[in-house]
């Protein structure tokens, strides 16, 4: 299933916003999307080498479990799943859920408003802590998952339970999606864009636009919270979270890195960042800075 889901998500990620814009005048009212309050139901357990294994006990070398958060239109098993397997193979207890999916359609997640999905994530983090006995977790997110990680650390009152946040290409300050949002604002107006996103069942897109509710809430005061180590990783060639600088948190103590700071020739794009070996190396360094190592041989990631 993971092999077929990836190309589907590539299409959705690239087509959703343009589709929303072009359907503005013709989209017929759709049946209301199902609602739910968000549950912390566990994903189907892989229970392999520390992957979604609630019997896993963190080691002294890696005392914090790692919770991984996928991006928009993705799932726990299709986005950061290979990074999760890499971390588990290195001795981490790793956990991931599909958040923001609608009842009866669990194959695509990250669709609901950030504030709604974030409650699911909070409950899941607390479940991981209770099961593993860990005082804190580290949270790694890609794209919307990175935004969710930052939002979780600031908005849910569990700052003492989070050791580190590693956000890969998060739309921290809102993305203009290669100026498509600007074009939509000029042609249709933000209210129409928001209505289209809600009608299509993708209300999270409104949260990811500049000035969206989640963006405003996250950036009301400092993003970074005391006692949490923050690393933001992005690519200079990201084509969906644009301008690429919008990913970064320019606050004291936050480590903001472009992949190209370490590997100048890596052309990796937005979706490719989840699968890029150079990004994985930077994530591992962020999770275990005491054992951080330079990238000696750079990989070449996917430009898409």
Coordinates of N, CA, C and O in Angstrom, one line a residue, residues 154-280:
X154 N 3.8 24.4 21.9 CA 3.5 25.7 22.4 C 2.1 25.8 23.0 O 1.8 26.4 24.0
X155 N 1.1 25.1 22.3 CA -0.3 25.3 22.6 C -1.0 24.3 23.5 O -2.1 24.6 24.0
X156 N -0.4 23.2 23.8 CA -1.1 22.1 24.5 C -0.7 21.9 25.9 O -1.2 21.0 26.6
X157 N 0.1 22.8 26.5 CA 0.4 22.7 27.9 C 1.3 21.5 28.3 O 1.2 21.1 29.5
X158 N 2.0 20.9 27.3 CA 2.8 19.7 27.7 C 4.3 20.0 27.4 O 5.0 19.1 27.2
X159 N 4.7 21.3 27.5 CA 6.1 21.6 27.3 C 7.0 20.8 28.1 O 8.1 20.4 27.6
X160 N 6.7 20.5 29.4 CA 7.7 19.8 30.2 C 7.8 18.3 29.8 O 8.7 17.6 30.2
X161 N 6.9 17.9 28.9 CA 7.0 16.5 28.4 C 7.6 16.3 27.1 O 7.7 15.2 26.5
X162 N 8.2 17.4 26.5 CA 8.8 17.4 25.2 C 10.3 17.7 25.3 O 10.6 18.8 25.8
X163 N 11.2 16.8 24.9 CA 12.6 17.1 25.0 C 13.1 17.9 23.7 O 13.8 18.8 23.9
X164 N 12.6 17.5 22.6 CA 13.1 18.1 21.3 C 12.0 18.1 20.3 O 11.2 17.2 20.2
X165 N 12.0 19.2 19.5 CA 11.2 19.3 18.3 C 12.1 19.4 17.1 O 12.9 20.3 17.0
X166 N 11.9 18.5 16.1 CA 12.6 18.6 14.9 C 11.6 18.7 13.8 O 10.8 17.8 13.5
X167 N 11.6 19.9 13.1 CA 10.5 20.2 12.1 C 11.2 20.3 10.8 O 12.1 21.1 10.5
X168 N 10.8 19.4 9.8 CA 11.3 19.4 8.5 C 10.3 20.1 7.6 O 9.2 19.7 7.4
X169 N 10.8 21.2 7.0 CA 10.0 22.0 6.1 C 8.6 22.4 6.6 O 7.6 22.2 5.9
X170 N 8.5 22.9 7.8 CA 7.2 23.3 8.3 C 6.8 24.7 7.7 O 7.6 25.6 7.6
X171 N 5.5 24.9 7.5 CA 5.0 26.2 7.0 C 4.8 27.1 8.3 O 3.7 27.6 8.5
X172 N 5.9 27.4 9.0 CA 5.8 28.0 10.3 C 5.1 29.4 10.2 O 4.3 29.8 11.1
X173 N 5.4 30.1 9.2 CA 4.8 31.5 9.0 C 3.8 31.5 7.9 O 3.3 32.6 7.5
X174 N 3.4 30.3 7.4 CA 2.4 30.2 6.3 C 3.1 30.2 5.0 O 4.1 30.9 4.8
X175 N 2.6 29.3 4.1 CA 3.2 29.2 2.8 C 2.4 29.9 1.7 O 1.2 29.8 1.8
X176 N 3.1 30.5 0.7 CA 2.3 31.0 -0.4 C 2.3 30.0 -1.6 O 1.8 30.3 -2.6
X177 N 2.8 28.8 -1.3 CA 2.8 27.7 -2.3 C 3.2 28.2 -3.7 O 2.5 28.1 -4.7
X178 N 4.4 28.7 -3.8 CA 5.0 29.2 -5.0 C 4.1 30.3 -5.6 O 3.9 30.4 -6.8
X179 N 3.6 31.2 -4.8 CA 2.8 32.4 -5.1 C 1.4 32.0 -5.5 O 0.6 32.9 -5.9
X180 N 1.0 30.8 -5.4 CA -0.4 30.4 -5.8 C -1.4 31.0 -4.8 O -2.5 31.4 -5.2
X181 N -1.1 31.1 -3.6 CA -2.0 31.7 -2.6 C -2.1 33.2 -2.9 O -3.3 33.7 -2.8
X182 N -1.0 33.9 -3.2 CA -1.1 35.3 -3.6 C -2.1 35.5 -4.8 O -2.9 36.4 -4.8
X183 N -1.9 34.6 -5.7 CA -2.8 34.7 -6.9 C -4.2 34.5 -6.6 O -5.1 35.2 -7.0
X184 N -4.5 33.4 -5.7 CA -5.8 33.2 -5.3 C -6.4 34.3 -4.5 O -7.6 34.6 -4.7
X185 N -5.6 34.9 -3.7 CA -6.1 36.1 -2.9 C -6.6 37.2 -3.8 O -7.6 37.8 -3.6
X186 N -5.8 37.4 -4.9 CA -6.1 38.5 -5.8 C -7.3 38.2 -6.6 O -8.1 39.1 -6.9
X187 N -7.4 37.0 -7.1 CA -8.5 36.6 -8.0 C -9.8 36.4 -7.3 O -10.9 36.7 -7.8
X188 N -9.7 35.7 -6.1 CA -10.9 35.3 -5.5 C -11.2 35.9 -4.1 O -12.3 36.0 -3.7
X189 N -10.1 36.2 -3.4 CA -10.2 36.6 -2.0 C -10.0 35.5 -1.0 O -10.4 34.3 -1.3
X190 N -9.5 35.8 0.1 CA -9.2 34.7 1.1 C -10.4 34.0 1.6 O -10.4 32.8 1.8
X191 N -11.5 34.7 1.7 CA -12.7 34.0 2.2 C -13.2 32.9 1.3 O -13.6 31.9 1.7
X192 N -13.1 33.2 0.0 CA -13.5 32.2 -1.0 C -12.5 31.0 -1.0 O -12.9 29.9 -1.1
X193 N -11.2 31.3 -0.9 CA -10.3 30.2 -0.8 C -10.6 29.3 0.4 O -10.5 28.1 0.3
X194 N -10.9 29.9 1.5 CA -11.2 29.2 2.7 C -12.4 28.3 2.5 O -12.5 27.2 2.9
X195 N -13.4 28.9 1.9 CA -14.7 28.1 1.6 C -14.4 27.0 0.7 O -15.0 25.9 0.9
X196 N -13.6 27.2 -0.3 CA -13.3 26.1 -1.2 C -12.5 25.0 -0.5 O -12.9 23.8 -0.7
X197 N -11.6 25.3 0.3 CA -10.8 24.3 1.0 C -11.7 23.5 1.9 O -11.6 22.3 2.0
X198 N -12.7 24.2 2.6 CA -13.6 23.5 3.5 C -14.5 22.6 2.7 O -14.8 21.4 3.1
X199 N -15.0 23.1 1.6 CA -15.9 22.3 0.7 C -15.3 21.0 0.2 O -15.9 20.0 0.2
X200 N -14.0 21.1 -0.2 CA -13.3 20.0 -0.7 C -12.8 19.0 0.4 O -12.3 17.9 0.1
X201 N -13.0 19.4 1.7 CA -12.7 18.6 2.8 C -11.2 18.7 3.2 O -10.7 17.9 3.9
X202 N -10.6 19.9 2.8 CA -9.2 20.1 3.2 C -9.1 21.4 4.0 O -8.3 22.3 3.7
X203 N -9.8 21.5 5.1 CA -9.8 22.8 5.9 C -8.4 23.1 6.4 O -8.1 24.3 6.7
X204 N -7.5 22.1 6.5 CA -6.2 22.4 7.0 C -5.4 23.4 6.1 O -4.5 24.1 6.5
X205 N -5.8 23.4 4.8 CA -5.1 24.3 3.9 C -5.2 25.8 4.3 O -4.3 26.6 4.2
X206 N -6.4 26.1 4.9 CA -6.6 27.5 5.4 C -5.6 27.8 6.5 O -5.2 28.9 6.7
X207 N -5.3 26.8 7.3 CA -4.4 26.9 8.4 C -3.0 27.1 7.9 O -2.1 27.8 8.6
X208 N -2.6 26.6 6.8 CA -1.3 26.7 6.3 C -1.0 27.9 5.4 O 0.2 28.2 5.1
X209 N -2.0 28.7 5.1 CA -1.8 29.9 4.3 C -1.3 31.0 5.3 O -1.6 31.0 6.5
X210 N -0.6 32.0 4.8 CA -0.2 33.1 5.6 C -1.5 33.8 6.2 O -2.5 34.0 5.5
X211 N -1.4 34.0 7.5 CA -2.6 34.6 8.2 C -3.6 33.6 8.6 O -4.7 34.0 9.1
X212 N -3.4 32.3 8.3 CA -4.3 31.3 8.8 C -4.4 31.2 10.3 O -3.5 31.6 11.0
X213 N -5.5 30.6 10.8 CA -5.7 30.6 12.3 C -4.5 29.9 13.0 O -4.1 30.4 14.0
X214 N -4.0 28.8 12.5 CA -2.9 28.1 13.2 C -1.6 28.9 13.2 O -0.9 29.0 14.1
X215 N -1.4 29.6 12.0 CA -0.2 30.4 11.9 C -0.2 31.6 12.8 O 0.7 31.9 13.5
X216 N -1.4 32.2 12.9 CA -1.5 33.4 13.8 C -1.3 33.0 15.2 O -0.6 33.6 16.0
X217 N -2.0 31.9 15.6 CA -1.8 31.4 17.0 C -0.4 31.0 17.4 O 0.1 31.4 18.4
X218 N 0.3 30.3 16.4 CA 1.6 29.9 16.7 C 2.6 31.0 16.8 O 3.5 31.0 17.7
X219 N 2.4 32.1 16.0 CA 3.3 33.2 16.0 C 2.9 34.4 16.9 O 3.5 35.5 16.8
X220 N 1.9 34.2 17.7 CA 1.5 35.2 18.7 C 2.4 35.0 19.9 O 2.2 34.2 20.8
X221 N 3.5 35.8 19.9 CA 4.6 35.6 20.9 C 5.6 34.6 20.4 O 5.5 34.1 19.3
X222 N 6.6 34.3 21.3 CA 7.7 33.4 20.8 C 7.1 32.0 20.5 O 6.2 31.5 21.1
X223 N 7.7 31.4 19.4 CA 7.3 30.0 19.0 C 8.0 29.0 19.9 O 7.4 28.1 20.4
X224 N 9.3 29.2 20.1 CA 10.1 28.3 20.9 C 9.8 28.4 22.4 O 9.7 29.5 22.9
X225 N 9.7 27.3 23.0 CA 9.3 27.2 24.4 C 10.5 26.8 25.3 O 11.4 26.0 24.9
X226 N 10.6 27.3 26.5 CA 11.7 27.1 27.4 C 11.9 25.6 27.6 O 10.9 24.9 27.9
X227 N 13.1 25.1 27.6 CA 13.4 23.7 28.0 C 13.3 22.7 26.8 O 13.6 21.5 27.0
X228 N 12.9 23.2 25.6 CA 12.8 22.3 24.5 C 13.9 22.7 23.5 O 14.1 23.9 23.2
X229 N 14.5 21.7 22.9 CA 15.5 21.9 21.9 C 14.8 21.9 20.5 O 14.1 20.9 20.2
X230 N 15.1 22.9 19.7 CA 14.4 23.1 18.4 C 15.4 23.0 17.3 O 16.4 23.7 17.3
X231 N 15.1 22.2 16.3 CA 15.8 22.2 15.0 C 14.8 22.3 13.9 O 13.9 21.5 13.8
X232 N 15.0 23.2 13.0 CA 14.2 23.4 11.8 C 15.1 23.1 10.6 O 16.2 23.7 10.4
X233 N 14.7 22.2 9.8 CA 15.4 21.7 8.6 C 14.6 22.0 7.3 O 13.4 21.7 7.3
X234 N 15.2 22.7 6.4 CA 14.5 23.0 5.1 C 15.4 22.8 3.9 O 16.6 22.7 4.1
X235 N 14.9 22.9 2.8 CA 15.7 22.9 1.5 C 15.5 24.2 0.8 O 14.4 24.8 0.7
X236 N 16.6 24.7 0.2 CA 16.5 25.9 -0.6 C 15.7 25.7 -1.8 O 15.3 26.6 -2.5
X237 N 15.4 24.4 -2.2 CA 14.7 24.1 -3.4 C 13.3 23.6 -3.1 O 12.6 23.0 -4.0
X238 N 12.8 23.8 -1.9 CA 11.4 23.4 -1.5 C 10.5 24.3 -2.4 O 10.6 25.5 -2.4
X239 N 9.6 23.6 -3.1 CA 8.7 24.3 -4.0 C 7.3 24.4 -3.4 O 6.4 25.1 -4.0
X240 N 7.0 23.9 -2.2 CA 5.6 24.0 -1.7 C 5.6 24.9 -0.4 O 4.6 25.6 -0.3
X241 N 6.6 24.8 0.4 CA 6.7 25.7 1.5 C 7.6 26.9 1.1 O 8.8 26.8 1.1
X242 N 7.0 28.0 0.6 CA 7.7 29.1 0.0 C 7.2 30.4 0.6 O 6.0 30.5 1.0
X243 N 8.0 31.4 0.7 CA 9.4 31.4 0.5 C 10.0 30.4 1.5 O 9.5 30.2 2.6
X244 N 11.2 29.8 1.2 CA 11.7 28.7 2.1 C 12.0 29.3 3.5 O 12.0 28.5 4.4
X245 N 12.3 30.5 3.6 CA 12.7 31.2 4.9 C 11.5 31.1 5.8 O 11.6 31.1 7.0
X246 N 10.3 30.9 5.3 CA 9.1 30.9 6.1 C 9.1 29.7 7.1 O 8.4 29.7 8.1
X247 N 9.9 28.7 6.8 CA 10.0 27.5 7.7 C 10.6 27.8 9.0 O 10.3 27.2 10.0
X248 N 11.6 28.8 9.0 CA 12.5 28.9 10.1 C 11.9 29.7 11.3 O 11.0 30.6 11.1
X249 N 12.4 29.4 12.4 CA 12.0 30.1 13.7 C 13.3 30.9 14.1 O 14.2 30.4 14.6
X250 N 13.3 32.2 13.8 CA 14.4 33.0 14.1 C 14.4 33.6 15.5 O 14.1 34.7 15.8
X251 N 14.6 32.6 16.4 CA 14.6 33.0 17.8 C 15.8 32.4 18.5 O 16.4 31.4 18.0
X252 N 16.2 33.0 19.6 CA 17.4 32.4 20.3 C 17.3 31.0 20.6 O 16.2 30.5 21.1
X253 N 18.4 30.2 20.4 CA 18.4 28.8 20.7 C 17.9 27.9 19.7 O 18.0 26.6 19.9
X254 N 17.3 28.4 18.6 CA 16.7 27.5 17.6 C 17.7 27.3 16.5 O 18.3 28.2 16.0
X255 N 17.9 26.0 16.2 CA 18.9 25.7 15.1 C 18.2 25.6 13.8 O 17.4 24.6 13.6
X256 N 18.4 26.6 12.9 CA 17.8 26.6 11.6 C 18.8 26.2 10.6 O 19.9 26.8 10.5
X257 N 18.5 25.2 9.8 CA 19.4 24.6 8.8 C 18.8 24.4 7.5 O 17.7 23.8 7.4
X258 N 19.5 24.8 6.4 CA 19.1 24.3 5.1 C 19.9 23.0 4.9 O 21.1 22.9 5.3
X259 N 19.3 22.1 4.2 CA 20.1 20.9 3.8 C 21.3 21.2 3.1 O 22.4 20.6 3.3
X260 N 21.2 22.3 2.3 CA 22.4 22.7 1.4 C 23.5 23.3 2.2 O 24.6 23.5 1.7
X261 N 23.3 23.7 3.5 CA 24.4 24.1 4.4 C 25.4 23.0 4.6 O 26.6 23.2 4.7
X262 N 24.9 21.7 4.5 CA 25.8 20.6 4.7 C 26.1 19.9 3.3 O 27.2 19.4 3.1
X263 N 25.1 19.9 2.4 CA 25.2 19.3 1.1 C 24.8 20.2 0.0 O 23.6 20.2 -0.4
X264 N 25.7 21.1 -0.4 CA 25.3 22.2 -1.3 C 24.6 21.7 -2.7 O 23.8 22.4 -3.3
X265 N 25.0 20.5 -3.1 CA 24.5 20.0 -4.4 C 23.2 19.2 -4.3 O 22.7 18.7 -5.3
X266 N 22.7 19.0 -3.1 CA 21.5 18.2 -2.9 C 20.3 19.0 -3.5 O 19.9 20.1 -2.9
X267 N 19.6 18.6 -4.5 CA 18.5 19.3 -5.1 C 17.1 19.0 -4.4 O 16.1 19.3 -5.0
X268 N 17.1 18.4 -3.3 CA 15.9 17.8 -2.7 C 14.8 18.9 -2.6 O 15.0 20.0 -2.2
X269 N 13.5 18.4 -3.0 CA 12.4 19.3 -2.9 C 11.5 18.9 -1.7 O 11.9 18.1 -0.8
X270 N 10.3 19.4 -1.7 CA 9.5 19.3 -0.4 C 9.1 17.9 0.0 O 9.4 17.5 1.1
X271 N 8.5 17.1 -0.9 CA 8.2 15.7 -0.5 C 9.4 14.9 -0.4 O 9.5 14.1 0.6
X272 N 10.4 15.1 -1.2 CA 11.7 14.4 -1.1 C 12.4 14.6 0.2 O 13.2 13.7 0.6
X273 N 12.1 15.7 0.9 CA 12.8 15.9 2.2 C 12.5 14.8 3.2 O 13.3 14.5 4.1
X274 N 11.3 14.2 3.1 CA 11.0 13.1 4.0 C 11.8 11.8 3.8 O 12.0 11.0 4.7
X275 N 12.4 11.7 2.6 CA 13.1 10.5 2.2 C 14.6 10.7 2.0 O 15.3 9.8 1.7
X276 N 15.0 11.9 2.2 CA 16.4 12.3 1.9 C 17.4 11.8 3.0 O 17.2 12.2 4.2
X277 N 18.4 11.1 2.6 CA 19.4 10.6 3.6 C 20.1 11.7 4.3 O 20.5 11.5 5.5
X278 N 20.3 12.8 3.6 CA 21.0 13.9 4.3 C 20.1 14.5 5.4 O 20.6 14.9 6.5
X279 N 18.8 14.6 5.1 CA 17.9 15.1 6.1 C 17.9 14.2 7.3 O 17.9 14.6 8.5
X280 N 17.8 12.9 7.0 CA 17.8 11.9 8.1 C 19.0 12.1 9.0 O 18.9 12.0 10.2

